[in-house]
mmCIF file of C-alpha atoms and ligand atoms in Angstrom:
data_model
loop_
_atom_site.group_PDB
_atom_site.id
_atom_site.type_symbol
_atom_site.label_atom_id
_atom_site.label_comp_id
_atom_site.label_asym_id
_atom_site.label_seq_id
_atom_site.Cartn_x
_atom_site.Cartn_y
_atom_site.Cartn_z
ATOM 1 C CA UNK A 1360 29.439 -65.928 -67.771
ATOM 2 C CA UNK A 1361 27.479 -64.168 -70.541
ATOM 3 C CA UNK A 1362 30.160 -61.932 -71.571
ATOM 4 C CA UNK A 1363 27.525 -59.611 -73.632
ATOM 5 C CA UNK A 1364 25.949 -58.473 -69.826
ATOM 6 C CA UNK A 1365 29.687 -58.576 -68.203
ATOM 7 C CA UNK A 1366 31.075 -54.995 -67.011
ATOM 8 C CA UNK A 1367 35.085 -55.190 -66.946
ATOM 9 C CA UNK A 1368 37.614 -53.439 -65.413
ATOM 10 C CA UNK A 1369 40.902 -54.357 -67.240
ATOM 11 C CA UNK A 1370 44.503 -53.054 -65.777
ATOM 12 C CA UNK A 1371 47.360 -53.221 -68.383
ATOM 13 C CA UNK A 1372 44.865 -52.520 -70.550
ATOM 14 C CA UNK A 1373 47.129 -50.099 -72.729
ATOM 15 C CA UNK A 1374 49.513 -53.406 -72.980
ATOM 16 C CA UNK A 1375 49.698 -55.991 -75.127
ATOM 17 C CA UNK A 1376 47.960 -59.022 -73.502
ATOM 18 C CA UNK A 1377 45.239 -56.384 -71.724
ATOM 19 C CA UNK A 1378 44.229 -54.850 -75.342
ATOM 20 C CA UNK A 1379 44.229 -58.278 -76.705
ATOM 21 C CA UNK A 1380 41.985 -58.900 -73.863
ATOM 22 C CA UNK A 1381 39.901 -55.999 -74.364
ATOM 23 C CA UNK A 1382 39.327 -56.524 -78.565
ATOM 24 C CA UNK A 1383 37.820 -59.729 -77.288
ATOM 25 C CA UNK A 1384 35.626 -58.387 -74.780
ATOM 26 C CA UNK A 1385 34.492 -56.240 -77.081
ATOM 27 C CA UNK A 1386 33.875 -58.516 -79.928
ATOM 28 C CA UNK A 1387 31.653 -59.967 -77.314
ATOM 29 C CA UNK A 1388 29.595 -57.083 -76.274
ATOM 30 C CA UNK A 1389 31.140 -56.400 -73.166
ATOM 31 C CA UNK A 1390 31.489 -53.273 -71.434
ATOM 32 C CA UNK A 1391 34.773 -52.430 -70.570
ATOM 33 C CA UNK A 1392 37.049 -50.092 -68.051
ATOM 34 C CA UNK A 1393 40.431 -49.861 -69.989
ATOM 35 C CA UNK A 1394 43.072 -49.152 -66.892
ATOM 36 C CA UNK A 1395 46.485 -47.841 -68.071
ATOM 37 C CA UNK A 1396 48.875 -45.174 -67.434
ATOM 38 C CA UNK A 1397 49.415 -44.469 -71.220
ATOM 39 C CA UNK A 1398 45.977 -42.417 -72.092
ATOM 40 C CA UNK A 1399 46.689 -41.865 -75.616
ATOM 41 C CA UNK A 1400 47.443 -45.657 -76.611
ATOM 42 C CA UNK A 1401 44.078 -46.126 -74.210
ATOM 43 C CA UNK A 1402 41.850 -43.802 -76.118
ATOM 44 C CA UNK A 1403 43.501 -45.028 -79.517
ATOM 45 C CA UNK A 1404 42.228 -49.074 -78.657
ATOM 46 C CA UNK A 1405 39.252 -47.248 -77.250
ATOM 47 C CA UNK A 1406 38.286 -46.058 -81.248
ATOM 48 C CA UNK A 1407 39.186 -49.694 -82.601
ATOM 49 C CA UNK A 1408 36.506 -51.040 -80.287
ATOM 50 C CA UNK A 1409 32.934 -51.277 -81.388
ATOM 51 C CA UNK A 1410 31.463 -50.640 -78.221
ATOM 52 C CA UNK A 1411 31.214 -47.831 -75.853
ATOM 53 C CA UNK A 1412 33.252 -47.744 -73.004
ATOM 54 C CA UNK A 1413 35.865 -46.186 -71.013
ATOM 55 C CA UNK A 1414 39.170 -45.048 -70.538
ATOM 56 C CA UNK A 1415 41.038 -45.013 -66.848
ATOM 57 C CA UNK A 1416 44.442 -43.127 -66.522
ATOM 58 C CA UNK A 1417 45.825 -44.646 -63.768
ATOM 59 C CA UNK A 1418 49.525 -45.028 -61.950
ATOM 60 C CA UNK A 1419 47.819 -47.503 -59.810
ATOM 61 C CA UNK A 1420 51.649 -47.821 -57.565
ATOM 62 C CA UNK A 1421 50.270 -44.462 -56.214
ATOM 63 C CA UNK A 1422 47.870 -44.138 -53.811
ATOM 64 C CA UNK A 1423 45.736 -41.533 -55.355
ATOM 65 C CA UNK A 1424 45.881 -43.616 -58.943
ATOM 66 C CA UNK A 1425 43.638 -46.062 -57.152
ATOM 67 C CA UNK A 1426 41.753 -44.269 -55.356
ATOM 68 C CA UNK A 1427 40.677 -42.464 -58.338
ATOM 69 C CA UNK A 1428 40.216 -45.916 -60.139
ATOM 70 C CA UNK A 1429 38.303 -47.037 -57.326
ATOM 71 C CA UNK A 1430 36.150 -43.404 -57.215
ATOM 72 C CA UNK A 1431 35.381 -43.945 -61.489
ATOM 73 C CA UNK A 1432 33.722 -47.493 -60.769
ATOM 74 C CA UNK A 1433 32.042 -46.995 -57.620
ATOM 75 C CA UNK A 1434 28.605 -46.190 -58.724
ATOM 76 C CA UNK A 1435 28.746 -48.310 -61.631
ATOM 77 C CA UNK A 1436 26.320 -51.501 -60.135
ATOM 78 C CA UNK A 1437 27.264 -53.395 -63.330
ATOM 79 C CA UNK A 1438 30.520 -53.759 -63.092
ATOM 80 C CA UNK A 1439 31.031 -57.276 -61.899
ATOM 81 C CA UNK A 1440 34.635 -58.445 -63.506
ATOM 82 C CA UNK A 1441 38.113 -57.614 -62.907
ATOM 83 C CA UNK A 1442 40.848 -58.426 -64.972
ATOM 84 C CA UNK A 1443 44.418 -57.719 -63.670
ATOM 85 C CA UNK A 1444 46.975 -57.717 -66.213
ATOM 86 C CA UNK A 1445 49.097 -54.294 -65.310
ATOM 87 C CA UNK A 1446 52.509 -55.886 -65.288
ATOM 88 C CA UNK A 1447 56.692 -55.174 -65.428
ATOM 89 C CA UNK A 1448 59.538 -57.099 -66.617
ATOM 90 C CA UNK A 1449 62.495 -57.423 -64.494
ATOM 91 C CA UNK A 1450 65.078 -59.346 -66.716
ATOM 92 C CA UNK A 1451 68.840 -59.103 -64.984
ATOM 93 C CA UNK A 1452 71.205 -61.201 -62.932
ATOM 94 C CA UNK A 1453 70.185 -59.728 -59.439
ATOM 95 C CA UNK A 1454 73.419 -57.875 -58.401
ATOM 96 C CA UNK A 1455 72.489 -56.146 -61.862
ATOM 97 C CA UNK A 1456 68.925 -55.638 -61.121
ATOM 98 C CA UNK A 1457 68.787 -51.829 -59.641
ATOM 99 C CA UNK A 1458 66.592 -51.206 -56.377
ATOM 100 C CA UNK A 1459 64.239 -49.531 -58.506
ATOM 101 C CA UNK A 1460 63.515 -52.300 -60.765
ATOM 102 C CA UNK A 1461 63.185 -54.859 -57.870
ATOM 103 C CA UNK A 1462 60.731 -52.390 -55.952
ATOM 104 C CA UNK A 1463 58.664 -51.603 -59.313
ATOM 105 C CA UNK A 1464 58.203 -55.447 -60.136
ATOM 106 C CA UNK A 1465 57.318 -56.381 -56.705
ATOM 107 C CA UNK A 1466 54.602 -53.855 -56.358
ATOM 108 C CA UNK A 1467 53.064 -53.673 -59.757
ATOM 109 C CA UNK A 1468 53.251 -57.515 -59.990
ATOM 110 C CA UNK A 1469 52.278 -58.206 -56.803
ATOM 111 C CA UNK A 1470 51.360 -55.614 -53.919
ATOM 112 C CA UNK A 1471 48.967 -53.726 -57.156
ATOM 113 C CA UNK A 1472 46.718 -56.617 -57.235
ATOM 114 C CA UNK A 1473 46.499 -56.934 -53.605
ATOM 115 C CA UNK A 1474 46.033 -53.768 -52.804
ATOM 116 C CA UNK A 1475 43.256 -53.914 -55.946
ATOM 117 C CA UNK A 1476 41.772 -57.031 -54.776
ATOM 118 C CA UNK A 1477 41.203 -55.259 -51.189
ATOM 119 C CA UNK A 1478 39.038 -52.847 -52.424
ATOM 120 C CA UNK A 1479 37.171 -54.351 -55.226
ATOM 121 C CA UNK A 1480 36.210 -57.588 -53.688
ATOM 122 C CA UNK A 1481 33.601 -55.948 -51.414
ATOM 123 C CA UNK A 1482 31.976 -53.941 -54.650
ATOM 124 C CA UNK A 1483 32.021 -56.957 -56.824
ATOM 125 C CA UNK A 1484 30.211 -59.115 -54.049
ATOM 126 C CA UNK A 1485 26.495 -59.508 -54.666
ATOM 127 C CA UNK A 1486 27.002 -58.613 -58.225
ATOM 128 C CA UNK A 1487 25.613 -61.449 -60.757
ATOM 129 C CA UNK A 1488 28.716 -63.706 -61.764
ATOM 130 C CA UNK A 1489 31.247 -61.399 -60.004
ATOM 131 C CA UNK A 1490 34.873 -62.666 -60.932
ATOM 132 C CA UNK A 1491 38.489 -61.248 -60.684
ATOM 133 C CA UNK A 1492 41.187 -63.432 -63.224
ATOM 134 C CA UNK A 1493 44.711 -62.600 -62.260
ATOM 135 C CA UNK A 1494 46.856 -62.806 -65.026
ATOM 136 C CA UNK A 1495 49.872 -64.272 -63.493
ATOM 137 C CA UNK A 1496 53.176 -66.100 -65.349
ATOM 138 C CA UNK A 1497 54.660 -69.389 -66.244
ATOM 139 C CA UNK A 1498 57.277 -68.373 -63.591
ATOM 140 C CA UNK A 1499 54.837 -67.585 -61.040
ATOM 141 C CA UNK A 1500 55.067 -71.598 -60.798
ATOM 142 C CA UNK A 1501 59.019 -71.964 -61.780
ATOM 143 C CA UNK A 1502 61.872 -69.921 -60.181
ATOM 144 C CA UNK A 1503 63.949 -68.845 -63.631
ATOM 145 C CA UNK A 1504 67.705 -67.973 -63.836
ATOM 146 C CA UNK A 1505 67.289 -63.669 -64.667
ATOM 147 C CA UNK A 1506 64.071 -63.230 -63.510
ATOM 148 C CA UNK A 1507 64.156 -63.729 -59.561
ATOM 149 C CA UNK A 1508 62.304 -60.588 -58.212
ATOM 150 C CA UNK A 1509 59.894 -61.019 -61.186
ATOM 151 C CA UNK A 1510 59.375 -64.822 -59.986
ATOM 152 C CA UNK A 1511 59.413 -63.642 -56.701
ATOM 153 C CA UNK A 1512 56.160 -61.270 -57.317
ATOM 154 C CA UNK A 1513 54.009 -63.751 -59.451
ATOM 155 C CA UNK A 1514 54.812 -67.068 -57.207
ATOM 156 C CA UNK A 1515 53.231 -64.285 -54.613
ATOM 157 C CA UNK A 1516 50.482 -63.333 -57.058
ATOM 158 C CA UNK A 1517 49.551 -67.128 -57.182
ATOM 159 C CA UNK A 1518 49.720 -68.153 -53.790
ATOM 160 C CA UNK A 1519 47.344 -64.703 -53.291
ATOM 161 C CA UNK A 1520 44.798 -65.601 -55.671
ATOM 162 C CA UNK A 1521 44.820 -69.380 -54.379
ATOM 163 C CA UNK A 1522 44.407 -68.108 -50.218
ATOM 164 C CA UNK A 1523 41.745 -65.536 -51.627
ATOM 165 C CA UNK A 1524 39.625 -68.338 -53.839
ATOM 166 C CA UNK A 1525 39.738 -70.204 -50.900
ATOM 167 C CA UNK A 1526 38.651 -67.254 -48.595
ATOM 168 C CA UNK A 1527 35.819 -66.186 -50.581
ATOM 169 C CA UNK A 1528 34.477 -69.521 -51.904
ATOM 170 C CA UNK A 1529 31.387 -69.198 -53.789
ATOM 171 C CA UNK A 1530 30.979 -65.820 -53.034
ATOM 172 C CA UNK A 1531 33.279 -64.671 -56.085
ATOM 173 C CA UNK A 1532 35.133 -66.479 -58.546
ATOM 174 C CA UNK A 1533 39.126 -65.826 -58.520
ATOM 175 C CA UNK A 1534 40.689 -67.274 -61.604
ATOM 176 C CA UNK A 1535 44.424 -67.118 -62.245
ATOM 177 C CA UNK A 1536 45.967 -67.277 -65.791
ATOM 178 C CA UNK A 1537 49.276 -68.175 -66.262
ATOM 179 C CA UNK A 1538 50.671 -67.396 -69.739
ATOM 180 C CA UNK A 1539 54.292 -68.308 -71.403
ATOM 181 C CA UNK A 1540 56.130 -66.114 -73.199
ATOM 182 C CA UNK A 1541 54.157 -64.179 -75.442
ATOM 183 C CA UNK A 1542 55.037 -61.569 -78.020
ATOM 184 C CA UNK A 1543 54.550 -57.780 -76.610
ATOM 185 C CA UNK A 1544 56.503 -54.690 -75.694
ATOM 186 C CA UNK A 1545 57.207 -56.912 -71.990
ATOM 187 C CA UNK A 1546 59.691 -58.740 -73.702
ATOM 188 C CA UNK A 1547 63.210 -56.797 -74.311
ATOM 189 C CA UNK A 1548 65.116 -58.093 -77.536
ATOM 190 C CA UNK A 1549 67.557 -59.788 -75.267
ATOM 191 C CA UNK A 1550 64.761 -61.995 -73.864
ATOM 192 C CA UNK A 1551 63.269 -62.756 -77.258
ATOM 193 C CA UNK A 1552 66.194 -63.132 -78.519
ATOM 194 C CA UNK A 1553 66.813 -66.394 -75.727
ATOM 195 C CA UNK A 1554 63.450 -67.436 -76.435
ATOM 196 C CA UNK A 1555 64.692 -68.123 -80.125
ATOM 197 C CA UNK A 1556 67.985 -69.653 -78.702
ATOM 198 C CA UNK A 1557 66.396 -71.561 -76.358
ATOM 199 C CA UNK A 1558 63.363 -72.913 -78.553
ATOM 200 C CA UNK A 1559 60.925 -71.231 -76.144
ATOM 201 C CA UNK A 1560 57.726 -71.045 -77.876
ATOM 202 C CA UNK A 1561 55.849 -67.322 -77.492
ATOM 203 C CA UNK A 1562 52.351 -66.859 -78.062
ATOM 204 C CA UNK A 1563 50.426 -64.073 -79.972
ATOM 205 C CA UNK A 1564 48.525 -61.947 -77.258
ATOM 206 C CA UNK A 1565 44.878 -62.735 -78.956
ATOM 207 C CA UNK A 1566 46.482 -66.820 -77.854
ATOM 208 C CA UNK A 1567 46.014 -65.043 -73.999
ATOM 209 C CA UNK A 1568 42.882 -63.559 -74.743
ATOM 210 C CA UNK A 1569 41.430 -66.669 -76.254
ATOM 211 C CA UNK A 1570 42.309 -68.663 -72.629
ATOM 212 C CA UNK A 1571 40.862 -65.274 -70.498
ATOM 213 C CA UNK A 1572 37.119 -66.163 -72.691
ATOM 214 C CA UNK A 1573 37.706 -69.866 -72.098
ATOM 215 C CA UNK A 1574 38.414 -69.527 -68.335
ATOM 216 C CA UNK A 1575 35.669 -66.626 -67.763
ATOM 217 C CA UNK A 1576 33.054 -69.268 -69.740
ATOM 218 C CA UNK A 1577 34.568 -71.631 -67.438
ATOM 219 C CA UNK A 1578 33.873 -70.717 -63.537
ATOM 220 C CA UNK A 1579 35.593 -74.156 -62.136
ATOM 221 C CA UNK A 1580 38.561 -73.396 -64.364
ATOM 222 C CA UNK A 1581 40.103 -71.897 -61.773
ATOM 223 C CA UNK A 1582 44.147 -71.953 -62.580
ATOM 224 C CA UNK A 1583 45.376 -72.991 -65.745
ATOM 225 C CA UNK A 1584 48.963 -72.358 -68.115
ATOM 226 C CA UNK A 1585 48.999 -71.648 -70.945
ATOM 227 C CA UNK A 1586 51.114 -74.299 -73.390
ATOM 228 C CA UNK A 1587 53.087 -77.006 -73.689
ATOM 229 C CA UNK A 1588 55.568 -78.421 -71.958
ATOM 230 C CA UNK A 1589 55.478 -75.361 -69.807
ATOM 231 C CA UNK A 1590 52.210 -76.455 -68.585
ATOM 232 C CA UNK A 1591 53.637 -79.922 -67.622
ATOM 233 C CA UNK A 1592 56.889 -78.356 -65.994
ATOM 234 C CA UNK A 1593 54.550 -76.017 -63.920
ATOM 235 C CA UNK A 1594 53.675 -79.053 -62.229
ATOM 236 C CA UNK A 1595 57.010 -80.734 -61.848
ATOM 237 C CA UNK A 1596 58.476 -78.011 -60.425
ATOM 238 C CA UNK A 1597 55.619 -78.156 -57.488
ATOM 239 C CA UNK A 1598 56.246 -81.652 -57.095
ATOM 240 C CA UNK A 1599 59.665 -82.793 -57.834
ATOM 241 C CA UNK A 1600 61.834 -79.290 -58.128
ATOM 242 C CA UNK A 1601 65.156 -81.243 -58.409
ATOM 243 C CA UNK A 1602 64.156 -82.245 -62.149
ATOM 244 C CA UNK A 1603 63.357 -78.884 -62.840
ATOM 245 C CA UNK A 1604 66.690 -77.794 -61.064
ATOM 246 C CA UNK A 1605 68.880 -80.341 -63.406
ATOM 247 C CA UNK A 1606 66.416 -78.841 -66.446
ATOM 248 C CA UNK A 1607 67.304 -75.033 -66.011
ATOM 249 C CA UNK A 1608 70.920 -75.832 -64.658
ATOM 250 C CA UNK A 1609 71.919 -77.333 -67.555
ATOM 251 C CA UNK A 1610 70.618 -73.790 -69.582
ATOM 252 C CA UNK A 1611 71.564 -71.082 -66.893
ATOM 253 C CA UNK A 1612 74.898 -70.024 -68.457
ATOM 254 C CA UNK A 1613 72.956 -69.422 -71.743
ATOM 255 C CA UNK A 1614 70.493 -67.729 -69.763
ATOM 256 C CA UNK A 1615 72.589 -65.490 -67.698
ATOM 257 C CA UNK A 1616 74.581 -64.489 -71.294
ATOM 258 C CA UNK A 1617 71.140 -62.929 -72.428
ATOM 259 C CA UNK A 1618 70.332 -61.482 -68.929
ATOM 260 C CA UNK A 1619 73.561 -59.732 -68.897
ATOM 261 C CA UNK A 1620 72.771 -58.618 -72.284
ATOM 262 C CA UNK A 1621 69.929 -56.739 -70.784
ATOM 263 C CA UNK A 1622 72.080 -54.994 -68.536
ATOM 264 C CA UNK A 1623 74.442 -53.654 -70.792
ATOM 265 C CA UNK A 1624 71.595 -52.270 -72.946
ATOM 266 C CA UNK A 1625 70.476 -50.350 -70.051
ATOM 267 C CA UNK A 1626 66.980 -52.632 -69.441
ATOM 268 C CA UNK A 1627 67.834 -52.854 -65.960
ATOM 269 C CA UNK A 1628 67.072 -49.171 -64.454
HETATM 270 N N1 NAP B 717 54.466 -60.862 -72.396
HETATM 271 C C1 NAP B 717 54.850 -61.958 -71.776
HETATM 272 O O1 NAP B 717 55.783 -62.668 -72.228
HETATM 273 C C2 NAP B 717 54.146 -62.398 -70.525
HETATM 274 C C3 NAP B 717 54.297 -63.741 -70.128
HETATM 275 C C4 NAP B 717 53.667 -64.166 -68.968
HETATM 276 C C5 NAP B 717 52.920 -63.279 -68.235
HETATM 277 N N2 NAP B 717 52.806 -61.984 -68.631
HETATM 278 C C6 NAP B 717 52.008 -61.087 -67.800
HETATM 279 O O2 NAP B 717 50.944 -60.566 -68.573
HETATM 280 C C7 NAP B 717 50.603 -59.256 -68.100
HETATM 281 C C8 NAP B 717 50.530 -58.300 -69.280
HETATM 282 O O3 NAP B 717 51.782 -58.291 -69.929
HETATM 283 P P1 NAP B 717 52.001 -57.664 -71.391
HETATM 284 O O4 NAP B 717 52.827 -58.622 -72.146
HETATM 285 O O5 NAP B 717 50.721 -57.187 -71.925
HETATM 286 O O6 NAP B 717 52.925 -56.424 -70.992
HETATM 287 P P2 NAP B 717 52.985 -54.937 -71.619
HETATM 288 O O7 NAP B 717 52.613 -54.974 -73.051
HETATM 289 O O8 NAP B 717 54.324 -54.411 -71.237
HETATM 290 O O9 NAP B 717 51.844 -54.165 -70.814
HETATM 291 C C9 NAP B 717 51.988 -53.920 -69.430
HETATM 292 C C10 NAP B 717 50.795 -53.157 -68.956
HETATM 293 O O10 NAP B 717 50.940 -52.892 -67.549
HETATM 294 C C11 NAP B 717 50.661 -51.511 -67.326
HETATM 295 N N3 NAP B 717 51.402 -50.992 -66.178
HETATM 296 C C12 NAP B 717 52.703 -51.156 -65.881
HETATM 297 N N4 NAP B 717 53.007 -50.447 -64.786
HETATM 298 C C13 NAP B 717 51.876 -49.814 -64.387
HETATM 299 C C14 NAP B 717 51.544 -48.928 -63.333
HETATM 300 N N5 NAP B 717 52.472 -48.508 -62.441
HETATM 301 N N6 NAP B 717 50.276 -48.471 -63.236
HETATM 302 C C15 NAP B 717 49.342 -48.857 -64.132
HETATM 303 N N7 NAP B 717 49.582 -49.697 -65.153
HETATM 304 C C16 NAP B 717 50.846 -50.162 -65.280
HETATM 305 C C17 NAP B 717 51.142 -50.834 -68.601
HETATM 306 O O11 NAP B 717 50.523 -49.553 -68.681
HETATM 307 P P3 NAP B 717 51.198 -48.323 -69.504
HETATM 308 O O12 NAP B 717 51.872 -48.927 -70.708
HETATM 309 O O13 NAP B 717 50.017 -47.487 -69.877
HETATM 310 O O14 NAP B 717 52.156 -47.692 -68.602
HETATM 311 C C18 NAP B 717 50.634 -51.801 -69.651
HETATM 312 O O15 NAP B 717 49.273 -51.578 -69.892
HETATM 313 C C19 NAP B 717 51.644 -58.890 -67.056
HETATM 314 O O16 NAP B 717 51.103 -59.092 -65.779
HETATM 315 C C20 NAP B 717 52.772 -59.881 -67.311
HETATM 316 O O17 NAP B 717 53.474 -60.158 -66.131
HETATM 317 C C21 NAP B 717 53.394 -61.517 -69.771
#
């Protein structure tokens, strides 16, 4: 990938790990698509940037968001990268977590990028170097106590990407990122706050960004985690799940202390 002739279409770009994303792009001459619903924080990353690009006010849940996403970038012939980083939390026990929540993390987590993927794939095939990077989780790989619909939607996101590199071959390269925790405006103070407790480590955003440029430099890096151990117990947990079960069980009362946490502070609606 030569990132200064790459043409990128970044959701969550008004977030923190899709503006980290986008300052690096930029730093690299990219030309960028910044996909949010928050057009004022878009337009204000838009003047940090030294390049010239453009902002996308999207609800991309709704039908006519996309459509009007997909109707900005149609005639662009350069654009030939997608980055999908629009995201949601979802931090609760489940009885606590309301319908609403569990709906919006499935579908922006999950159903979003599918429905994305659906109708970008055939415009970004034939492009030079054409390339959609999912940006999935740590616990799209391990089912954690608090954060079952959210696990739910990124072990979906994975398995997705994973069917879809396979589908598509050399045709277009699908790379999936999975970060830890990192610090942004996704994490409530209750989860930080177990982070701390817990000695989870959390990365800056420009950490994520730094792993999108390595991956997109990379075409045969394909899936990768971000950190240690997390990376280690990404892989345990596909192949021996009781270890990871004894792991977590041993934690899940701490866990479940914060998660109720959320709920009381009204992070569960
Ligand atoms: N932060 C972490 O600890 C962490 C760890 C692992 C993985 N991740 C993943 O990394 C990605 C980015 O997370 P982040 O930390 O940057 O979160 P963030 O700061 O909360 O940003 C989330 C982004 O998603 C966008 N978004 C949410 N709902 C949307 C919708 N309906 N339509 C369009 N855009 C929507 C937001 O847009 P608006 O603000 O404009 O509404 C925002 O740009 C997510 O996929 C997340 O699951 C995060």
């Amino acid at each position: 990938m030569q990132a200064s002739k790459t043409v990128c279409l970044i959701t969550g770009a008004s977030g923190g790990i899709g503006s980290a994303i986008a300052r690096a792009l930029d730093e690299k001459d990219a030309r960028l698509y910044l996909v949010g619903r928050n057009l004022t924080t878009l337009k204000e990353l838009e003047r940090s940037l030294r390049g010239e690009h453009q902002c996308l006010q999207a609800d991309l849940t709704s039908d006519s968001g996309r459509q009007e996403l997909m109707a900005a970038v149609a005639n662009d012939e350069a654009l030939n990268t997608v980055i999908q980083a629009a995201g949601v939390s979802s931090f609760a026990p489940l009885p606590d977590q309301s319908p609403a929540m569990i709906e919006a993390s499935v579908y922006v987590n999950l159903t979003v990028p599918v429905l994305l993927s659906r109708q970008l794939v055939p415009v970004l095939l034939g492009r030079r170097s054409p390339t959609i990077m999912f940006i999935g989780s740590a616990f799209g790989s391990i089912g954690y106590p608090g954060f079952s619909s959210y696990c739910a939607a990124k072990f979906g996101l994975r398995g997705f990407a994973e069917a879809l590199r396979r589908e598509l071959g050399d045709a277009l390269r699908v790379h999936y990122l999975a970060p830890r925790a990192t610090r942004t405006d996704f994490n409530s103070a209750a989860v930080s706050a177990m982070n701390e407790q817990l000695g989870n480590s959390m990365d800056s955003p420009e950490t994520v960004a730094d792993a999108v440029l390595t991956m997109l430099q990379h075409p045969h890096s394909q899936r990768k985690t971000i950190g240690w151990p997390e990376k280690l117990f990404c892989r345990l947990n596909g192949a021996l799940p009781e270890i990871v079960d004894k792991a977590l069980g041993k934690k899940s009362q701490q866990i479940l202390h914060f998660a109720h946490e959320n709920t009381l502070k009204g992070e569960t609606r």
